[in-house]
mmCIF file of C-alpha atoms in Angstrom:
data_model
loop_
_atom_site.group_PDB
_atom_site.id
_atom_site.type_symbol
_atom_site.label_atom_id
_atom_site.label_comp_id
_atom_site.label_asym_id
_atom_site.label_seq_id
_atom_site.Cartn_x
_atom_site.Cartn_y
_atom_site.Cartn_z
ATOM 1 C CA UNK A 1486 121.162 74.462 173.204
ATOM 2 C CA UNK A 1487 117.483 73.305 173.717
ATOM 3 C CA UNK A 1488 116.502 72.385 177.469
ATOM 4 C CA UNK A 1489 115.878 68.638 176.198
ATOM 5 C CA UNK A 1490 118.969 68.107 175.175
ATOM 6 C CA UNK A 1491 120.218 69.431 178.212
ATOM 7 C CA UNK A 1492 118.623 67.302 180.317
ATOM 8 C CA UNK A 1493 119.138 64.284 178.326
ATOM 9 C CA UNK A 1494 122.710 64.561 178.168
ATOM 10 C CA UNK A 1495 122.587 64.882 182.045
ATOM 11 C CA UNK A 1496 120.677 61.412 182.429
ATOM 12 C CA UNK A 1497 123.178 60.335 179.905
ATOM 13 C CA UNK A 1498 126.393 61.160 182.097
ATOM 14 C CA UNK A 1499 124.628 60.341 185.486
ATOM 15 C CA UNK A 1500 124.254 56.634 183.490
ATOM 16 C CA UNK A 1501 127.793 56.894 182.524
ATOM 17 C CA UNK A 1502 129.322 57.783 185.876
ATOM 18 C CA UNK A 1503 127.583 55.126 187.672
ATOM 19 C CA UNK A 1504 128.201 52.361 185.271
ATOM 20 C CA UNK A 1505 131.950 53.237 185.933
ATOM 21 C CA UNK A 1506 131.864 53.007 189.685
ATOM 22 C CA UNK A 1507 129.595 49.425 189.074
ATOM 23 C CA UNK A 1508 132.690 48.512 187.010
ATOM 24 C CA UNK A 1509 134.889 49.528 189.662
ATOM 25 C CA UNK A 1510 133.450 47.343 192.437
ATOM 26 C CA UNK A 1511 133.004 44.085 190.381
ATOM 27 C CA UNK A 1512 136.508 44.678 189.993
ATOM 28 C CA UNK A 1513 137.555 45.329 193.204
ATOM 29 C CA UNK A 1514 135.225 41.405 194.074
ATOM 30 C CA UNK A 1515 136.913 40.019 190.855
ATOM 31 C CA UNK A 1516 140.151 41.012 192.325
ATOM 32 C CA UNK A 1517 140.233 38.552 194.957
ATOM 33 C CA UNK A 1518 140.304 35.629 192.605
ATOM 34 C CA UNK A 1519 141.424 37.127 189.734
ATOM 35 C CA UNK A 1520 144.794 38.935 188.790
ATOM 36 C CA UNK A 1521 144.550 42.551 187.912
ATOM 37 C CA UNK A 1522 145.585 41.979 184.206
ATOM 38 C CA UNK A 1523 143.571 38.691 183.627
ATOM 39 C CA UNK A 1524 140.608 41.000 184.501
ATOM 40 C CA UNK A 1525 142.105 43.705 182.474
ATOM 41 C CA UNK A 1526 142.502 41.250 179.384
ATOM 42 C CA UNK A 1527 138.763 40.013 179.315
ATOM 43 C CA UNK A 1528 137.889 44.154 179.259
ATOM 44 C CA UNK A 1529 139.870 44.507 176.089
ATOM 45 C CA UNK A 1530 138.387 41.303 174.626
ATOM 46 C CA UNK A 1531 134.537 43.006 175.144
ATOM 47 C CA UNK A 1532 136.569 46.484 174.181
ATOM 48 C CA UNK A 1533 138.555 44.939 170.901
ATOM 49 C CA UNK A 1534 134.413 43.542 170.017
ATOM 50 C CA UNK A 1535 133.035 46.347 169.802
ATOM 51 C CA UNK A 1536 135.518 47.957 167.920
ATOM 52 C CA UNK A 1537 135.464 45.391 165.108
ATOM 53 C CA UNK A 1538 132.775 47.480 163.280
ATOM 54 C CA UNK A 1539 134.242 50.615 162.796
ATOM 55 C CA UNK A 1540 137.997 48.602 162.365
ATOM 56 C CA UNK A 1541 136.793 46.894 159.799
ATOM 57 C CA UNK A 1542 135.705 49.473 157.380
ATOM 58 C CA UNK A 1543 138.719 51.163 157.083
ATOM 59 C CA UNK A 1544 141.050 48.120 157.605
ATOM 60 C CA UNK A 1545 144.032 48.131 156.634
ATOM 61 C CA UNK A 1546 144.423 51.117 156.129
ATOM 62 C CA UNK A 1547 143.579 51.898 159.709
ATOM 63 C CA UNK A 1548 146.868 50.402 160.626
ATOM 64 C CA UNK A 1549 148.493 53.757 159.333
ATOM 65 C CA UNK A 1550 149.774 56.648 161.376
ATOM 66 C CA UNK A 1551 151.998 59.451 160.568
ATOM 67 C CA UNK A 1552 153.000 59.075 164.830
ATOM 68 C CA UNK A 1553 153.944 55.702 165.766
ATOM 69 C CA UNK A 1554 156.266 56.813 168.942
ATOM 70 C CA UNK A 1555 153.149 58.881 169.770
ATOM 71 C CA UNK A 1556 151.024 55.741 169.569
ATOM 72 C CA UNK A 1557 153.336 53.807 171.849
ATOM 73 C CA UNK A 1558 153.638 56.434 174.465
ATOM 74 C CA UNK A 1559 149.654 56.441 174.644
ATOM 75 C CA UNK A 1560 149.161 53.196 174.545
ATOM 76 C CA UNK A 1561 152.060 52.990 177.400
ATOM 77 C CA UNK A 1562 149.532 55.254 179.130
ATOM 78 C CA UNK A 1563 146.475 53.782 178.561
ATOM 79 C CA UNK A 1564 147.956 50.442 180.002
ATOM 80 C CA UNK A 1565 149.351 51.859 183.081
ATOM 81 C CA UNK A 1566 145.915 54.000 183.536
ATOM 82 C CA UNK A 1567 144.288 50.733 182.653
ATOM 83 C CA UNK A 1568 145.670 48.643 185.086
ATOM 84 C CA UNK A 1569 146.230 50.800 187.662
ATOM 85 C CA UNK A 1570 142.554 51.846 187.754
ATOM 86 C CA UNK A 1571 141.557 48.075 188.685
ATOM 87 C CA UNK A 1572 144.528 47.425 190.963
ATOM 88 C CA UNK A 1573 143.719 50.703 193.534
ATOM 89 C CA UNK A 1574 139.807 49.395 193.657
ATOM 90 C CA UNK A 1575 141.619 45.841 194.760
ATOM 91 C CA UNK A 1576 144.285 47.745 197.399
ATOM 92 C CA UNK A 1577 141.841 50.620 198.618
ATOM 93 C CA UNK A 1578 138.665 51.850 199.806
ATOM 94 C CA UNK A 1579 136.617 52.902 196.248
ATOM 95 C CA UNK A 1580 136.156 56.420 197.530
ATOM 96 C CA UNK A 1581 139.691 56.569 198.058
ATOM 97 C CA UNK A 1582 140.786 55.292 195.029
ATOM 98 C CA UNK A 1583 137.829 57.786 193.178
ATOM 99 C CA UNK A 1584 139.346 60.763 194.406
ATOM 100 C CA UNK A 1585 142.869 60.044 193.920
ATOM 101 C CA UNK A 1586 141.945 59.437 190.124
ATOM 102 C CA UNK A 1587 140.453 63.075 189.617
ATOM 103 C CA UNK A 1588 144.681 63.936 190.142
ATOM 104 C CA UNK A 1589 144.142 63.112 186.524
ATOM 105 C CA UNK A 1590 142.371 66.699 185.361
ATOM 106 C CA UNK A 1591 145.677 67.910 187.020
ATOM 107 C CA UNK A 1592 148.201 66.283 185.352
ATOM 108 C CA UNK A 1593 146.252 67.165 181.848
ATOM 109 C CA UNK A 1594 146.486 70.814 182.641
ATOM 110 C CA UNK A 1595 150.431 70.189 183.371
ATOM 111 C CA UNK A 1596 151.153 68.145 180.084
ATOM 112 C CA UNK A 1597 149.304 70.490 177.805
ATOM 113 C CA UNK A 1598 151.166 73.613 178.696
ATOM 114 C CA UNK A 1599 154.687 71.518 178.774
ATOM 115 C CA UNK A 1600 153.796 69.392 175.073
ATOM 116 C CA UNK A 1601 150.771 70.716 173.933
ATOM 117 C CA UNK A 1602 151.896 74.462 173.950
ATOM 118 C CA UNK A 1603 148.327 75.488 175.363
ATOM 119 C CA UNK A 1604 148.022 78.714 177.757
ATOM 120 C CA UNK A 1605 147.215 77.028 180.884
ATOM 121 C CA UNK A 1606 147.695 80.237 182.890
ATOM 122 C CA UNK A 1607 148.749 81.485 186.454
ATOM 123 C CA UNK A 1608 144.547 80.683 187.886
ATOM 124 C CA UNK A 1609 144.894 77.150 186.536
ATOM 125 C CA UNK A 1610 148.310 75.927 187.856
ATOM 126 C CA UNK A 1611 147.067 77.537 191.186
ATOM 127 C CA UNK A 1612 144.292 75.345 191.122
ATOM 128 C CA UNK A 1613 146.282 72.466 190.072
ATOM 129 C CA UNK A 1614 148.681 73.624 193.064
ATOM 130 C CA UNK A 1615 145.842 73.601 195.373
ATOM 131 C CA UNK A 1616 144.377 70.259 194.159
ATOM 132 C CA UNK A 1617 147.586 68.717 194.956
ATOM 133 C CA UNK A 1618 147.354 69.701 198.155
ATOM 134 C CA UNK A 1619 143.737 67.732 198.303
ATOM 135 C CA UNK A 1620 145.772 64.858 197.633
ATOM 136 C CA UNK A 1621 148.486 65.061 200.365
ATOM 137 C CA UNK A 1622 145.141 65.516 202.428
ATOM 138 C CA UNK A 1623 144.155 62.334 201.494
ATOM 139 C CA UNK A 1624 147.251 60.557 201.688
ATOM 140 C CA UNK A 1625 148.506 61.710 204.653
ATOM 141 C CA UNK A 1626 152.191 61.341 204.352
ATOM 142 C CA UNK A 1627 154.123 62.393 207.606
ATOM 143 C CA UNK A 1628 150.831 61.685 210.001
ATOM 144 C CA UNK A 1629 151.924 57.829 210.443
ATOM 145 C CA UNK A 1630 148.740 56.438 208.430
ATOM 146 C CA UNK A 1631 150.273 56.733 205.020
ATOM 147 C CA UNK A 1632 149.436 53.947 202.723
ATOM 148 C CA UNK A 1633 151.767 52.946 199.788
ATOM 149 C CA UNK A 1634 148.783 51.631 197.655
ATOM 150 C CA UNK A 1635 147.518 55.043 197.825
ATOM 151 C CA UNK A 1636 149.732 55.792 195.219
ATOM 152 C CA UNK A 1637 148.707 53.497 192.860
ATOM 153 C CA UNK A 1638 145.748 55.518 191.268
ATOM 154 C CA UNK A 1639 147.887 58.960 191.178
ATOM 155 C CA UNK A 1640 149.696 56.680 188.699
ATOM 156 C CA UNK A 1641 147.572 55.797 187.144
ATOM 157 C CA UNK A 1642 145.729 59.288 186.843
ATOM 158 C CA UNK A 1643 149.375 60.277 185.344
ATOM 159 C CA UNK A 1644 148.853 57.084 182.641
ATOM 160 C CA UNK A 1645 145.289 58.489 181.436
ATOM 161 C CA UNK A 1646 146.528 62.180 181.471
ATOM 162 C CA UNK A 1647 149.529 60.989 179.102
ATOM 163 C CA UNK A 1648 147.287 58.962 177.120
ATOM 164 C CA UNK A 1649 144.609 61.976 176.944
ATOM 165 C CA UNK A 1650 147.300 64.595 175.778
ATOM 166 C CA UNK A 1651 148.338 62.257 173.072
ATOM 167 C CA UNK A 1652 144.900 61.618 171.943
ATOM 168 C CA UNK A 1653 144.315 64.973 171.320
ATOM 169 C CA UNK A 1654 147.732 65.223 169.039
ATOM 170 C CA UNK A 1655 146.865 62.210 167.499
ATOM 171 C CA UNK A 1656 143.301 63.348 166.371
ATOM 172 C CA UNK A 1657 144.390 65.650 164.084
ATOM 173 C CA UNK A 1658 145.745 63.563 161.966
ATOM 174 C CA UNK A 1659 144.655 59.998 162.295
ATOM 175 C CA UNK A 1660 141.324 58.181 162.105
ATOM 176 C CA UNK A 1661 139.205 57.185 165.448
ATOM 177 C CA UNK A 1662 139.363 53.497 163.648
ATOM 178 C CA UNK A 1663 142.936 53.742 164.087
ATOM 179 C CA UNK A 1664 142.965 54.893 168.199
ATOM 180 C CA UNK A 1665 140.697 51.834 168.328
ATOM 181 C CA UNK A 1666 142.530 49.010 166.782
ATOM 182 C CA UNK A 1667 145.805 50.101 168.131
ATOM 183 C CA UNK A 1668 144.800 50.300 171.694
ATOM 184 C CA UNK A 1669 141.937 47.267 171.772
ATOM 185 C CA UNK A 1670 144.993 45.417 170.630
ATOM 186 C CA UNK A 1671 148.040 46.415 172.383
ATOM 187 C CA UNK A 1672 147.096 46.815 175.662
ATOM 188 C CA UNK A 1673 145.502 43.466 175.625
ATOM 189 C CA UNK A 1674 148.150 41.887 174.481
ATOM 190 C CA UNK A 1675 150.171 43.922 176.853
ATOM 191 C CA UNK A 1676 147.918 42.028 179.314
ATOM 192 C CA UNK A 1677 147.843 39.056 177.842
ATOM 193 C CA UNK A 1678 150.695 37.892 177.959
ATOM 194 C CA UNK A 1679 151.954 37.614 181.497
ATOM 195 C CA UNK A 1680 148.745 35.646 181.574
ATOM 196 C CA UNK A 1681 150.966 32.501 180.608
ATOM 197 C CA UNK A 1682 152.164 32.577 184.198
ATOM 198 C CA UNK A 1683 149.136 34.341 186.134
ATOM 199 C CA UNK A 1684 146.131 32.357 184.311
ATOM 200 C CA UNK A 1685 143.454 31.021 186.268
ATOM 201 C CA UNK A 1686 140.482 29.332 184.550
ATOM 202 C CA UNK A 1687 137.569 31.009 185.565
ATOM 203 C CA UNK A 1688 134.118 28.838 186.322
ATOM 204 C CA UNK A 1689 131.071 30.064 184.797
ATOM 205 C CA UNK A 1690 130.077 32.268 187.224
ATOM 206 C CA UNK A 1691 133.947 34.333 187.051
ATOM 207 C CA UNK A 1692 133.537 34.392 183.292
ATOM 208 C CA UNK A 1693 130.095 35.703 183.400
ATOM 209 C CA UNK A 1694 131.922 38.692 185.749
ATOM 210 C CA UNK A 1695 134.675 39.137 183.928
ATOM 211 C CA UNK A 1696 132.609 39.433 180.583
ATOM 212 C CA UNK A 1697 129.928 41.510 182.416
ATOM 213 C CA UNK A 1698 132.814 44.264 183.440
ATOM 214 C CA UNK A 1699 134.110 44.427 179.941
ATOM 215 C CA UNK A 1700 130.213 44.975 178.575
ATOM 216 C CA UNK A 1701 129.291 47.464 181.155
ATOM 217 C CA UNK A 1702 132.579 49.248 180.870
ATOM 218 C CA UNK A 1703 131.772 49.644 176.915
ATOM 219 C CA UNK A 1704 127.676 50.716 177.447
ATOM 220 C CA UNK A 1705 129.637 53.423 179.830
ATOM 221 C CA UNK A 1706 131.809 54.825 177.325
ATOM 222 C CA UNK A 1707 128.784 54.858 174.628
ATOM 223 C CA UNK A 1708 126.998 56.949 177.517
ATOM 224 C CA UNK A 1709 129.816 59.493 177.813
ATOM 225 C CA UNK A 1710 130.193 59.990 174.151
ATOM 226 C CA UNK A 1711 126.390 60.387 173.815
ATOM 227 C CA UNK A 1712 126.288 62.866 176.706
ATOM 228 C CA UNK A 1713 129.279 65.107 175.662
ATOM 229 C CA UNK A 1714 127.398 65.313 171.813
ATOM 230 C CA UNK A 1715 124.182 66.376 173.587
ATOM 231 C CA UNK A 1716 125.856 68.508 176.226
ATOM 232 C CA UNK A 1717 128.455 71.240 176.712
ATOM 233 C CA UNK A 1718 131.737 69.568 177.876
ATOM 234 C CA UNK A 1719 131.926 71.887 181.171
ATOM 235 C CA UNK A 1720 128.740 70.387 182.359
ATOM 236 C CA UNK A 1721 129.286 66.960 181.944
ATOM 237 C CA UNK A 1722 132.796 67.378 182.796
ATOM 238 C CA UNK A 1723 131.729 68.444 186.577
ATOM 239 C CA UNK A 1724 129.370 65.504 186.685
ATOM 240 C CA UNK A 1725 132.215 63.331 186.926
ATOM 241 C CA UNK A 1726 132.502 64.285 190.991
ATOM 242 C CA UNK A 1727 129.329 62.156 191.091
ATOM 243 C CA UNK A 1728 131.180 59.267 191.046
ATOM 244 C CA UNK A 1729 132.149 60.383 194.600
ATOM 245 C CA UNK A 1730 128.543 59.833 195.807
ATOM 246 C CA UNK A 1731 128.144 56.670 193.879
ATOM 247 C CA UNK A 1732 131.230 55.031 195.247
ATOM 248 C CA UNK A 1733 131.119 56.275 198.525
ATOM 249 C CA UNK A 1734 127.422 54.782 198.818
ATOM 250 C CA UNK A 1735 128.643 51.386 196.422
ATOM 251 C CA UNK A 1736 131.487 51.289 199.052
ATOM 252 C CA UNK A 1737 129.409 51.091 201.975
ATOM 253 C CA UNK A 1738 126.769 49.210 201.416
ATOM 254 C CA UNK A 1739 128.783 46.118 199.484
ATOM 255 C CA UNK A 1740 131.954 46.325 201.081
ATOM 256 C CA UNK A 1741 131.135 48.139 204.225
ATOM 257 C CA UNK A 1742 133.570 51.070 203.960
ATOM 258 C CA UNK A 1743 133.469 54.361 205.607
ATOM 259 C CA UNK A 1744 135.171 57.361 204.207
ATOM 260 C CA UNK A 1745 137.142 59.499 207.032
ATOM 261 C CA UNK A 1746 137.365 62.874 207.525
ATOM 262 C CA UNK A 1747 140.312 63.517 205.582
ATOM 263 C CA UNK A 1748 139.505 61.565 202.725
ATOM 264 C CA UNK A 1749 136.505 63.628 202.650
ATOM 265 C CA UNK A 1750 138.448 67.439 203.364
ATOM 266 C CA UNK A 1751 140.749 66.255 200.185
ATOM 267 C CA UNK A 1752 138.185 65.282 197.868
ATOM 268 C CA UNK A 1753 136.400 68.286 198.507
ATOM 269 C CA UNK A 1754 139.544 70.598 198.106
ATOM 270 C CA UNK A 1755 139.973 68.223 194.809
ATOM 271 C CA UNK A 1756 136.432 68.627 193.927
ATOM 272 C CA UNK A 1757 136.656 73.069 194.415
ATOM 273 C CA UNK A 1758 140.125 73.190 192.420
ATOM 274 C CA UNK A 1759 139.067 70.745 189.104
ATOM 275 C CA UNK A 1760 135.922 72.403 189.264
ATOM 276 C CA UNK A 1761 137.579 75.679 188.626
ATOM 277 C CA UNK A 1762 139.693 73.864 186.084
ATOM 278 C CA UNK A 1763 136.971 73.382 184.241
ATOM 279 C CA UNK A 1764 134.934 76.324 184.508
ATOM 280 C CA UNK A 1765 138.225 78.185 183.349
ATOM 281 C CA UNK A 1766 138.586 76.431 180.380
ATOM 282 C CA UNK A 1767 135.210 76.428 179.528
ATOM 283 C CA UNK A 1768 135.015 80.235 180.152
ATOM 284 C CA UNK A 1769 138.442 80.733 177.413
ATOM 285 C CA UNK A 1770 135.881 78.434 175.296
ATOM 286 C CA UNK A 1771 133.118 80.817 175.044
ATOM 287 C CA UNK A 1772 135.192 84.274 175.152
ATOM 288 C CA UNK A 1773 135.141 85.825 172.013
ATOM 289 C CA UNK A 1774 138.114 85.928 169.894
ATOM 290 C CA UNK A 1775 140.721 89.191 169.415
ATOM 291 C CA UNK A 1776 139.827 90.675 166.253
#
């Protein structure tokens, strides 16, 4: 891989990462007006938009899959990942909420050796072990500080991982139009319609917010995708941990939160053990085959 490409696809996750934790903190002001799945719903209006290209071509015969109960159960996922990603920036502290979410790498590893079949092996459950210990750290159960919201994005960390492990089942046999329609669709109307009982009309500055998250949110994926074609997954994958850094300083300087020390000591034991995670599985990538 040339140098160039290296670096761009760097600059192109660094992008992606903080347009994420932007997201995340319009949210978490959005929030306080605005019910989690109203907000949610406008996201998969901007999402369902941009999808309408690529739907479109293949329509209708995008609506076909060989796996409909494996198309609910990830779209079950992606709505309680969904949801629960913009309800923990609303109920806790963003750096909080950032490194309970990277429980998500963890509960990959766990669902691909129980329905995927892959050989996860003894190092990577003891780093999943020892991750899960970086988020009792930050939790804190026992010590008389433990806060209930705290396990809202573990859940939803479980909701992507589900939705992740399906994905990659379902991409070997249906079309990326198909992933698109079905979940730009679904989980906003999954959204949409308790809105009949939570709406409220946003002015023109809420609607410019609510609109902005959804665009941002999109630009972000395009800058993943673009960095994982230039660059090797393993790379990009541990530039995800800068979305520590961004929210931590996003947290401080907008909403004037302060990480404490044990929020810190568990994201960095969560940091060490999905690192390793990664480097394992990019290490099986590049080792040679048995002949």
């Amino acid at each position: 891989m040339q140098r160039q490409d290296t670096t761009q696809a760097v600059l192109w996750a660094l992008l992606a990462t903080a347009l994420f934790v932007g997201v995340a903190a319009m949210a978490k002001h959005a929030a306080s007006t605005y019910h989690v799945l109203q907000i949610l719903f406008f996201r998969q209006i901007v999402v369902f938009l941009s999808a309408l290209p690529s739907i479109a071509r293949s329509f209708p015969h995008s609506l076909k899959t060989q796996h409909p109960g494996l198309h609910a159960l990830r779209l079950a996922g992606a709505f309680v990942a969904l949801s629960c990603g913009i309800w923990a920036v609303s109920a806790l502290p963003l750096t909080t909420a950032t490194t309970l979410g990277f429980t998500q790498v963890f509960f990959v590893a766990l669902l691909a050796l129980w329905f995927l079949g892959e050989n996860v092996g003894a190092h990577r459950l003891g780093a999943v072990a020892v991750g899960f210990v970086g988020v009792v750290i930050v939790m804190r159960p026992g010590m008389g500080v433990f806060d209930p919201s705290a396990l809202i994005p573990v859940v939803g960390a479980l909701g992507a991982a589900v939705a992740v492990t399906a994905v990659r089942k379902l991409s070997q046999t249906d079309a990326t139009a198909t992933l698109l329609i079905y979940q730009a669709t679904v989980v906003g109307g999954l959204a949409g319609v308790p809105l009949i009982w939570l709406w409220r009309t946003p002015d023109l500055a809420g609607l410019g917010l609510l609109l902005s998250m959804g665009v941002l949110a999109t630009i972000g994926q395009w800058a993943g995708v673009r960095a994982l074609r230039l660059g090797e997954a393993s790379v990009i994958g541990n530039l995800e941990y800068m979305k520590l850094i961004y929210a931590g300083l996003v947290g401080y300087l907008l909403f004037g939160e302060r990480p404490d020390g044990a929020t810190i000591l568990g994201a960095l034991v969560i940091i060490g053990s999905s690192g390793y995670i990664f480097h394992r599985a990019a290490t099986a990538r590049t080792r040679p085959a048995p002949r």
